[in-house]
Coordinates of C-alpha atoms in Angstrom, one line a residue:
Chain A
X8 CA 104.3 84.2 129.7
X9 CA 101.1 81.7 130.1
X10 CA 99.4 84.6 130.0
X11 CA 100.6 86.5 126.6
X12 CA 100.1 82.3 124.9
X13 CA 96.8 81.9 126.2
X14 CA 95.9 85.8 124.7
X15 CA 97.4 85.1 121.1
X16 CA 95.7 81.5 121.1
X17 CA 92.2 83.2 121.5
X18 CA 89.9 80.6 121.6
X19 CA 91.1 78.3 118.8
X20 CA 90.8 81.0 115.8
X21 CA 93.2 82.7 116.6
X22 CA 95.2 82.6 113.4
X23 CA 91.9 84.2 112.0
X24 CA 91.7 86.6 114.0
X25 CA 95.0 88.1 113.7
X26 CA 95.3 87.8 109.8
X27 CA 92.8 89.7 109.7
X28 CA 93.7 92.5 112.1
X29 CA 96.7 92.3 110.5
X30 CA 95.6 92.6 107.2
X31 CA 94.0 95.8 108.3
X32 CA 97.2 97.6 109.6
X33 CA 99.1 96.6 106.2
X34 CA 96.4 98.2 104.0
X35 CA 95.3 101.1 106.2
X36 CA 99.1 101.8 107.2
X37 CA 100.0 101.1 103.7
X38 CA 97.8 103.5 102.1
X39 CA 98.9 106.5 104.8
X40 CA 102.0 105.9 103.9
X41 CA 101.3 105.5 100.2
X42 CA 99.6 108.9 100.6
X43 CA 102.0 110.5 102.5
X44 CA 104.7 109.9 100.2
X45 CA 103.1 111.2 96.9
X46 CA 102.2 114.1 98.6
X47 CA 106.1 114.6 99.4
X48 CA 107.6 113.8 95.9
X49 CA 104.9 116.3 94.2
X50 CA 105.6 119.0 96.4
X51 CA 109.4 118.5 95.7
X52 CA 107.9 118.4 92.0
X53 CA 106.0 122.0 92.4
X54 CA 108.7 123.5 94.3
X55 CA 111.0 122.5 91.8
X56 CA 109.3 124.0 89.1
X57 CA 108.6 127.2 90.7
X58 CA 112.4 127.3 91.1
X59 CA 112.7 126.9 87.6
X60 CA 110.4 129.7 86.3
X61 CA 111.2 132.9 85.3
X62 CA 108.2 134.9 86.9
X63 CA 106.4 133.9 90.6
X64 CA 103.1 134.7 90.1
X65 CA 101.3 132.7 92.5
X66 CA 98.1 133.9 93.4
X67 CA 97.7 134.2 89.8
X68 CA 98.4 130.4 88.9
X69 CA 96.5 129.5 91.6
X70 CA 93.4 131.0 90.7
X71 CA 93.7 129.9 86.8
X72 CA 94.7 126.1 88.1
X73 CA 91.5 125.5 90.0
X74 CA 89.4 126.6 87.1
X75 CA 90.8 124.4 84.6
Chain B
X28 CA 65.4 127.2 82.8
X29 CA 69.3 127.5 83.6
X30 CA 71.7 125.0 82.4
X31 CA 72.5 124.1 86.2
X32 CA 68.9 123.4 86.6
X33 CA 69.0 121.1 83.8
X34 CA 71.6 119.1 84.6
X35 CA 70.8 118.8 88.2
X36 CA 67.1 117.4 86.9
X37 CA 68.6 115.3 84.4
X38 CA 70.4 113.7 87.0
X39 CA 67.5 113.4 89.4
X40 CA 65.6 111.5 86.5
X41 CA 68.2 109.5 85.4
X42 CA 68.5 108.1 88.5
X43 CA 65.3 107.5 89.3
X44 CA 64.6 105.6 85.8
X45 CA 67.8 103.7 86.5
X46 CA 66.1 102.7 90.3
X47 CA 63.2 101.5 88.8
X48 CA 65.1 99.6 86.4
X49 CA 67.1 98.1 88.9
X50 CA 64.1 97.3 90.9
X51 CA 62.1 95.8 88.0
X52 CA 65.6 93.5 87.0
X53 CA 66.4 92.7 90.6
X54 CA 62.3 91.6 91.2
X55 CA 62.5 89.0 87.7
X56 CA 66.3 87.9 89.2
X57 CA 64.3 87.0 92.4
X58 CA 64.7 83.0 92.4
X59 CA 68.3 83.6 90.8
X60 CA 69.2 85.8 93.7
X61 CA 68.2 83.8 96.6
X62 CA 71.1 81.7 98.0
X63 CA 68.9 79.0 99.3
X64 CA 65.1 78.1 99.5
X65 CA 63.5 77.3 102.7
X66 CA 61.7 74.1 103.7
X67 CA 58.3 75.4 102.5
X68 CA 59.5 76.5 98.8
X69 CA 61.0 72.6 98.5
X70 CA 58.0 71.4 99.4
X71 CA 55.4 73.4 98.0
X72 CA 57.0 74.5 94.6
X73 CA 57.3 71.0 92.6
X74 CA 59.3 72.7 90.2
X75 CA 62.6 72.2 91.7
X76 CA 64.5 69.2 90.2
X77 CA 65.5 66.5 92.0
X78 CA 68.5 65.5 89.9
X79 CA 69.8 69.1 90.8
X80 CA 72.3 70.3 93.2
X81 CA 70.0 73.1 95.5
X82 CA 70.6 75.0 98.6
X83 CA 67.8 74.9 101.8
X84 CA 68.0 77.1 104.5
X85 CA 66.5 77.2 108.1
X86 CA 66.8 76.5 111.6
X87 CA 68.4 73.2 112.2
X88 CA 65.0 71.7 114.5
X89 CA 65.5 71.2 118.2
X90 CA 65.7 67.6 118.9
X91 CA 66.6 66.3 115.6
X92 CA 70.4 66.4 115.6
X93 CA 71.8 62.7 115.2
X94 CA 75.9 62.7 115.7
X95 CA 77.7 60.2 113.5
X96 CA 78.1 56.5 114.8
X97 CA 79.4 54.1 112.2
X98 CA 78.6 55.3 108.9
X99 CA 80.1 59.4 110.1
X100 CA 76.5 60.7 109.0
X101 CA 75.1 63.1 110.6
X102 CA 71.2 63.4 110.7
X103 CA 69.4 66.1 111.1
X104 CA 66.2 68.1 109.5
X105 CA 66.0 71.3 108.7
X106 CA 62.2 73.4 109.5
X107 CA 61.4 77.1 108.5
X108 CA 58.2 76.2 111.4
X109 CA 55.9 75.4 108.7
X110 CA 57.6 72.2 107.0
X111 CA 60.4 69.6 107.8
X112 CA 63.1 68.3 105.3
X113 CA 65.4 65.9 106.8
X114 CA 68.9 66.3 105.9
X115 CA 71.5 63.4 105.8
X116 CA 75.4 64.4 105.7
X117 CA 78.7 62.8 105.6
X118 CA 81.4 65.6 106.7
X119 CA 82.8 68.2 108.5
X120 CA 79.9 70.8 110.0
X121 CA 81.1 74.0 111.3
X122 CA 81.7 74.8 114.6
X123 CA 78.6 77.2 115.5
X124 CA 75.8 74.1 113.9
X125 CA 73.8 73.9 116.7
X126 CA 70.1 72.7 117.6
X127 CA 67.9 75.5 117.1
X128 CA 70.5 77.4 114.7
X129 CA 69.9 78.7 111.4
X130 CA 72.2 76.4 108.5
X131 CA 72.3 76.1 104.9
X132 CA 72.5 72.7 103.2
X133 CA 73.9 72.5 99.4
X134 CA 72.7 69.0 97.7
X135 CA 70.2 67.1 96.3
X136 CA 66.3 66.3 97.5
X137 CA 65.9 62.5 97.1
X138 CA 62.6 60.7 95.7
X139 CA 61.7 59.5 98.9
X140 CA 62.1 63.3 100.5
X141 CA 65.2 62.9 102.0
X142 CA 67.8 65.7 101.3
X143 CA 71.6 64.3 100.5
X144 CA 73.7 67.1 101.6
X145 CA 77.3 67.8 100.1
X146 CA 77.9 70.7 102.3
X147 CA 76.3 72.5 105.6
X148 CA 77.1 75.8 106.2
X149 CA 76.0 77.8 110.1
X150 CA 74.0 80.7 109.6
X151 CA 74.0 82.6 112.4
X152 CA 71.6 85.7 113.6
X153 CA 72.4 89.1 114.1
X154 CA 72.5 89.3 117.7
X155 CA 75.6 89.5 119.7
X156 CA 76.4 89.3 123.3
X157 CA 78.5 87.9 126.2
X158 CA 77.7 84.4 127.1
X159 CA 76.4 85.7 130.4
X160 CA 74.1 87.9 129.0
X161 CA 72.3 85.1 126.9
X162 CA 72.6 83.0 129.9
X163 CA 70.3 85.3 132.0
X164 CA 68.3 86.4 129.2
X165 CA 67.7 82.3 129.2
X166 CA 67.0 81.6 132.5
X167 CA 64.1 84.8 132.9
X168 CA 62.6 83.2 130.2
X169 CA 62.9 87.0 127.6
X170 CA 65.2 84.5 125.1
X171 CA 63.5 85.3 121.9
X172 CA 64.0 82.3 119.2
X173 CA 64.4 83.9 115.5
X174 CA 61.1 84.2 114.4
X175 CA 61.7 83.3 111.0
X176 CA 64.3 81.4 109.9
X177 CA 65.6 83.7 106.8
Chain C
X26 CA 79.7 131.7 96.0
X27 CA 80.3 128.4 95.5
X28 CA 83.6 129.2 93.5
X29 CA 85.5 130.9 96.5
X30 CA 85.8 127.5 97.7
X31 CA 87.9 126.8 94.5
X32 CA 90.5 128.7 96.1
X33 CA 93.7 126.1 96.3
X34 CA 95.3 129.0 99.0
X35 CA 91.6 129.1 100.6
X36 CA 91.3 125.3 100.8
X37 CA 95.1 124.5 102.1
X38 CA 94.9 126.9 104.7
X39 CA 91.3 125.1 105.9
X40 CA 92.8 121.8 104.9
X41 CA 95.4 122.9 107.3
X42 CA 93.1 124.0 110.2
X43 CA 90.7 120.7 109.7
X44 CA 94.0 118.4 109.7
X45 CA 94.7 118.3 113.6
X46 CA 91.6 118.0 114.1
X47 CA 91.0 114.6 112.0
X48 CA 93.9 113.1 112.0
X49 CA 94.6 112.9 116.2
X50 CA 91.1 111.6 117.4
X51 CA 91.4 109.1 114.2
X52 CA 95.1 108.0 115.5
X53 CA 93.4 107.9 119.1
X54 CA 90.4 106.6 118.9
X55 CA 91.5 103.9 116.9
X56 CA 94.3 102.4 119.2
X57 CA 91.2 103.0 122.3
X58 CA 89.2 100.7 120.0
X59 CA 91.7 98.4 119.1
X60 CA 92.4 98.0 122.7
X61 CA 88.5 97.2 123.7
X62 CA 88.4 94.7 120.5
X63 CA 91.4 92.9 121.9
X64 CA 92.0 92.7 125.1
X65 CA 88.6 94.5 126.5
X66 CA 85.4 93.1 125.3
X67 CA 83.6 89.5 125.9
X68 CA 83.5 86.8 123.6
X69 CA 80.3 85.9 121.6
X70 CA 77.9 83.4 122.9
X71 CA 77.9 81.7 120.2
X72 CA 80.9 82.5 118.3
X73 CA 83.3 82.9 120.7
X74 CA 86.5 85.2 120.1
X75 CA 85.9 85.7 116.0
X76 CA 83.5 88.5 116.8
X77 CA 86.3 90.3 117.4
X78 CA 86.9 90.6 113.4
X79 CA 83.0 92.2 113.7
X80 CA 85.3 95.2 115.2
X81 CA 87.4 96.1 111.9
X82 CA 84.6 94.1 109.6
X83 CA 81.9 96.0 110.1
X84 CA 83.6 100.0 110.5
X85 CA 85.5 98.9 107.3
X86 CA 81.9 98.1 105.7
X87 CA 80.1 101.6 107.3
X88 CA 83.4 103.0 105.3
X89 CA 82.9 101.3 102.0
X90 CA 79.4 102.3 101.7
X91 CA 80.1 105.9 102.9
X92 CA 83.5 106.4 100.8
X93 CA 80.7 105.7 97.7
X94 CA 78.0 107.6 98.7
X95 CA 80.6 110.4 99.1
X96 CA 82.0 109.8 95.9
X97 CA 78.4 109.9 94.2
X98 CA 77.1 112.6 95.7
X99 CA 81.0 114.7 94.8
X100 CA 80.5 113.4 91.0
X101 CA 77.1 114.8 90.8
X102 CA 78.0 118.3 92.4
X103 CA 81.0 118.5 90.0
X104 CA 79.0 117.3 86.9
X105 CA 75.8 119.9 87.8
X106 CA 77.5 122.9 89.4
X107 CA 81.1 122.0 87.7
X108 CA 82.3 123.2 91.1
X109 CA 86.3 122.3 90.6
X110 CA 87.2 121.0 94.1
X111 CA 84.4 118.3 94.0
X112 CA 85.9 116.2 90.6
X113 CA 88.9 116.3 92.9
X114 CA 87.4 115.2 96.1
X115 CA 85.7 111.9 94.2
X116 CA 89.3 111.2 92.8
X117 CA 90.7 111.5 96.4
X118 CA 88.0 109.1 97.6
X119 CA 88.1 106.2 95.2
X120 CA 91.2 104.5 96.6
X121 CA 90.4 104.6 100.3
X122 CA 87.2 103.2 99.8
X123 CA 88.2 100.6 97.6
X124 CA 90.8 99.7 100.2
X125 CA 88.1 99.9 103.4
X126 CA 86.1 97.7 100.5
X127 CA 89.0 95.2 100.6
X128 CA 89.4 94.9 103.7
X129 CA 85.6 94.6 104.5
X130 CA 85.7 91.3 102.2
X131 CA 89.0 90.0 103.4
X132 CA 88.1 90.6 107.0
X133 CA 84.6 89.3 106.0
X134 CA 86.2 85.7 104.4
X135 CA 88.6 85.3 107.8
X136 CA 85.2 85.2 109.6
X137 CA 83.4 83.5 107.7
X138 CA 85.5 80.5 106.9
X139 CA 85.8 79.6 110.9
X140 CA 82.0 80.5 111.3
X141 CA 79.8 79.8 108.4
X142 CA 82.4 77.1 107.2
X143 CA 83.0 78.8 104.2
X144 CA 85.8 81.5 102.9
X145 CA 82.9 82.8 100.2
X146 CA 79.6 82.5 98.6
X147 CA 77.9 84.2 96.2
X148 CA 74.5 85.5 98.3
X149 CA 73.0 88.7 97.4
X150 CA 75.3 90.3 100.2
X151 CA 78.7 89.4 99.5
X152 CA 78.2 89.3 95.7
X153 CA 77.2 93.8 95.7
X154 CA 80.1 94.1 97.8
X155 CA 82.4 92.4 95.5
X156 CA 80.7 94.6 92.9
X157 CA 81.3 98.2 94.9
X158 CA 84.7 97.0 94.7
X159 CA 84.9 96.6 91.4
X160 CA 83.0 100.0 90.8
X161 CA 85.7 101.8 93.1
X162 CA 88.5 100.5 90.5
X163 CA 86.1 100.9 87.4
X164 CA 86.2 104.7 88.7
X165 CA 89.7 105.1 89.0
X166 CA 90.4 103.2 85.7
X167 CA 88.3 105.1 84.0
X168 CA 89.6 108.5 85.1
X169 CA 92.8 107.8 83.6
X170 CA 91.0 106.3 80.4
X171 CA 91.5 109.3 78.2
X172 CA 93.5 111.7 77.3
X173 CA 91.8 114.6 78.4
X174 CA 91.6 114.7 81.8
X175 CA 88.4 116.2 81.8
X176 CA 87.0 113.9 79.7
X177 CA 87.9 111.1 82.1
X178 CA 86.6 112.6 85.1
X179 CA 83.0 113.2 83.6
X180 CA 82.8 109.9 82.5
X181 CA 83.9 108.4 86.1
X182 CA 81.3 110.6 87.5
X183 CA 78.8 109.7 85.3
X184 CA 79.7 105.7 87.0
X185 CA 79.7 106.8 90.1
X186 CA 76.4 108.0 89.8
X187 CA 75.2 105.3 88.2
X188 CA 76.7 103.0 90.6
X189 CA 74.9 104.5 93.5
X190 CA 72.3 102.6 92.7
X191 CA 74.1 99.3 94.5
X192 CA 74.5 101.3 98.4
X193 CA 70.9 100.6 99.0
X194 CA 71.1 97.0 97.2
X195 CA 74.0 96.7 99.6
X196 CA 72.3 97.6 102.6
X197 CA 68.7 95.9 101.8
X198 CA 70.5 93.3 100.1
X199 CA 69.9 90.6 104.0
X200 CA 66.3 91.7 104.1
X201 CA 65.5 91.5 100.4
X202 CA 66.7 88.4 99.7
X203 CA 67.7 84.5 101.2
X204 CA 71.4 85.2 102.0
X205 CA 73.9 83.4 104.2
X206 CA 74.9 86.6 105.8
X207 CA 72.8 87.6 108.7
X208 CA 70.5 90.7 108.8
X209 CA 72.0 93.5 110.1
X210 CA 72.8 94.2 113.5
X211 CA 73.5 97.9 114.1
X212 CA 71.3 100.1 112.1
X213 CA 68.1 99.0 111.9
X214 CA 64.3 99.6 112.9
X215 CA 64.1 98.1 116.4
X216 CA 67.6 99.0 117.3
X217 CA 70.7 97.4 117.8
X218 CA 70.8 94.0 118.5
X219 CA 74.4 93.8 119.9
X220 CA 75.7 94.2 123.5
X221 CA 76.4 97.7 124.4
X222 CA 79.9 95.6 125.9
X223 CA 80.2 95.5 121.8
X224 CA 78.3 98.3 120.6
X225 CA 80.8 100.5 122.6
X226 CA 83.9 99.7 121.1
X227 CA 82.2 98.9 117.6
X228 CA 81.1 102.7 117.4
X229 CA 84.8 104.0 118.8
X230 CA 86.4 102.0 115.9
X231 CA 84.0 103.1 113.2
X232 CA 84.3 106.9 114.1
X233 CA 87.8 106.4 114.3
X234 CA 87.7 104.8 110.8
X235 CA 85.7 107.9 109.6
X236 CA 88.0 110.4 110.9
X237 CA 91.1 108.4 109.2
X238 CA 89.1 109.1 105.9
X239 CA 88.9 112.8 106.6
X240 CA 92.0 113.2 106.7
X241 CA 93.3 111.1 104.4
X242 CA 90.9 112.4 101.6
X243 CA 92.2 116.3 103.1
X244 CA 95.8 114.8 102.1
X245 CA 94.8 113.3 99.2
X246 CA 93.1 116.1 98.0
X247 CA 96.0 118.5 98.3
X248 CA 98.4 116.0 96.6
X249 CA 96.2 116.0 93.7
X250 CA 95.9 120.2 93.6
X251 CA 99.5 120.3 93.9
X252 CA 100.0 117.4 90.9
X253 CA 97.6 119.2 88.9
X254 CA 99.7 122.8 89.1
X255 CA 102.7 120.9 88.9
X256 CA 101.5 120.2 85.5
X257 CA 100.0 123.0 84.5
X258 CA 103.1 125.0 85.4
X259 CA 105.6 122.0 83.0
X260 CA 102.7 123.3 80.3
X261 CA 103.3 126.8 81.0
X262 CA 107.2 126.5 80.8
X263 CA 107.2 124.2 77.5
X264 CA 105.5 126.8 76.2
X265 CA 107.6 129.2 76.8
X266 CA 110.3 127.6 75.8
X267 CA 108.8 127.1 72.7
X268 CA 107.9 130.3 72.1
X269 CA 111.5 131.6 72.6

């Protein structure tokens, strides 16, 4: 128990130290998760549509998406 | 010549106008972009006020450090190796102001030389190690001081 | 040549080989870091147990400067060779380097305020950081800016480019100029002058940073292909509806 207290008061700063470590996990986390969660809802979004159209002509959309 | 071409050296000369640009801006900004001056530029250029709040930067001079008795001042003067200002201040210092440690003063140069500080902050140097380390590099004598005291 | 690349099929399927790859050394080599920079590493000499901050400080600042330089050099292969995948790749970019960018200054200000004795001042050094952060969001505002979204990406290109110019003002920024931040430690002409004790876990952090970006940018990238089909396929079936 001594031990863990003496390792979270590291040497004096520690309230420095871990804010600041800790800020790092929120925005690094954050922005995974951030990430990760767009790329969900707009693949729910494509595979919606694609549900929704009349004609699956994928390779063909493909191709004329990445040269707009 | 193909378009490609083009762009590609129009970008290639844009850039290099804008880096000379920059250069030539950044070289006319020099005193604005300094954060402090060091004991030789107070003392040599007479230009600098003396009714204006200024920054001085160097190693805090082995030797010179006076703690705070009565009046909670500390004492102290501040050398770039070639000249001396002495510094008086009334406050907190950070924790890493040391003898032979770089330090940045904010305040004002008195008419008798003296500089009135308002705050000190540590500058420290780019080296890191374990406090073992620096002990033996101490004690065989390969301790290198800063050179300069940028 | 250079179009097959374009390929969205071509790129998921590398995106998907390249993924592991990143995104498991990233995840482990960052908790091995995090372990040295904790519990594994000596204190300074002089400043104690903040250098410990050095070990997400500094990786976050490699990743600020490299985010940009990979963002310029993107913008500029997309504006010359109008290669489709590199607009993209600069859009991906922009917010993971402005958040390494953040956190370089926040980390930065919870060392400096126990250290220095200040949160922040405006030397040379901290002052081009601020501003590469406010180029990283100039960039993404200015991508959304118009209407066209073409319009708004050669325009944020054409900043990106232009901003380039503040990496090297960044990096020579402690040897140029009087600042209260010291000259740098890692990268520089007669090597490092830190411990290998924290050299070691400095350099397992920043690659571990690095990889974290590749992968990320790999997601990002493919959430943005998908986004743009998405809406180039609501296009396609407004028209038709219209036309029926």
């Amino acid at each position: 128990m001594q031990m863990i207290s003496d390792f979270l008061a590291i040497g004096g700063y520690s309230g420095f130290i871990w804010t600041a470590y800790g800020a790092v996990a929120v925005v690094l986390v954050g922005l995974l998760i951030v990430s990760l969660r767009k790329l969900r809802t707009t693949s729910a979004e494509v595979a919606a549509l694609e549900a929704n159209s009349p004609r699956r002509r994928r390779n063909n959309t493909d191709n004329k998406d990445a040269t707009s | 010549m193909t378009r490609k071409r083009r762009r590609l050296n129009f970008i290639i000369l844009g850039l290099l106008t804008l880096g000379v640009a920059a250069a030539l801006v950044l070289t006319a900004l020099e005193d604005k972009i300094v954060f402090f001056y060091s004991p030789t530029d107070i003392v040599t250029k007479k230009q600098i006020p003396t009714n204006q709040q200024v920054r001085v930067g160097g190693l805090v001079k082995e030797g010179t450090w006076k703690k705070p008795t009565n009046d909670l001042t500390h004492r102290f003067t501040v050398t770039d190796l070639r000249h001396n200002i002495p510094i008086s201040y009334k406050g907190i210092i950070p924790d890493i102001f040391r003898e032979g440690q770089g330090v940045v003063v904010l305040g004002k140069l008195q008419a008798d030389g003296n500089f009135q500080a308002d705050e000190v902050l540590a500058k420290h140097d780019e080296k890191y190690m374990p406090p073992e380390v620096a002990e033996a590099l101490k004690k065989s004598g390969k301790w290198k001081q800063t050179e300069d005291a940028k | 040549m250079i179009q097959q690349y374009a390929n969205p099929a071509r790129f998921n399927r590398l995106a998907a080989t390249l993924m592991p790859w990143f995104a498991w050394p990233a995840g482990v080599l960052i908790a091995v870091g995090l372990y040295f920079a904790l519990f594994n590493s000596p204190p300074d000499y002089q400043q104690g147990d903040t250098v410990r901050i050095m070990y997400v400080h500094v990786p976050s600042a490699w990743m600020a400067l490299f985010v940009y330089t990979s963002m310029a050099i993107s913008s500029a292969v997309g504006l010359i060779w109008k290669h489709p995948l590199a607009h993209l790749s600069a859009q991906a970019a922009a917010p993971i380097g402005a958040c390494f960018t953040f956190v370089c200054l926040l980390t930065g200000s919870l060392w400096g305020k126990p250290m220095w004795g200040t949160w922040w001042v405006w030397d040379a050094r901290l002052t081009s950081v601020l501003i590469l952060f406010f180029l990283y969001l100039g960039f993404m505002a200015l991508q959304n800016a118009f209407d066209d979204p073409a319009r708004g990406e050669r325009s944020a290109a054409i900043l990106a480019i232009i901003g380039f110019i503040n990496v090297p003002i960044i990096k020579f920024s402690v040897d140029w100029w009087n600042t209260l931040h010291q000259p740098a430690s890692v990268v520089k002409i007669s090597g490092p002058a830190i411990h290998s004790s924290m050299l070691i876990p400095l350099f397992v952090m920043g690659v571990g940073f690095t990889l974290y970006f590749c992968a990320l940018l790999l997601l990002r990238m493919k959430t943005l292909m998908l986004a743009r089909r998405a809406r180039g396929m609501s296009m396609a079936q407004l028209h038709q509806q219209a036309s029926e």
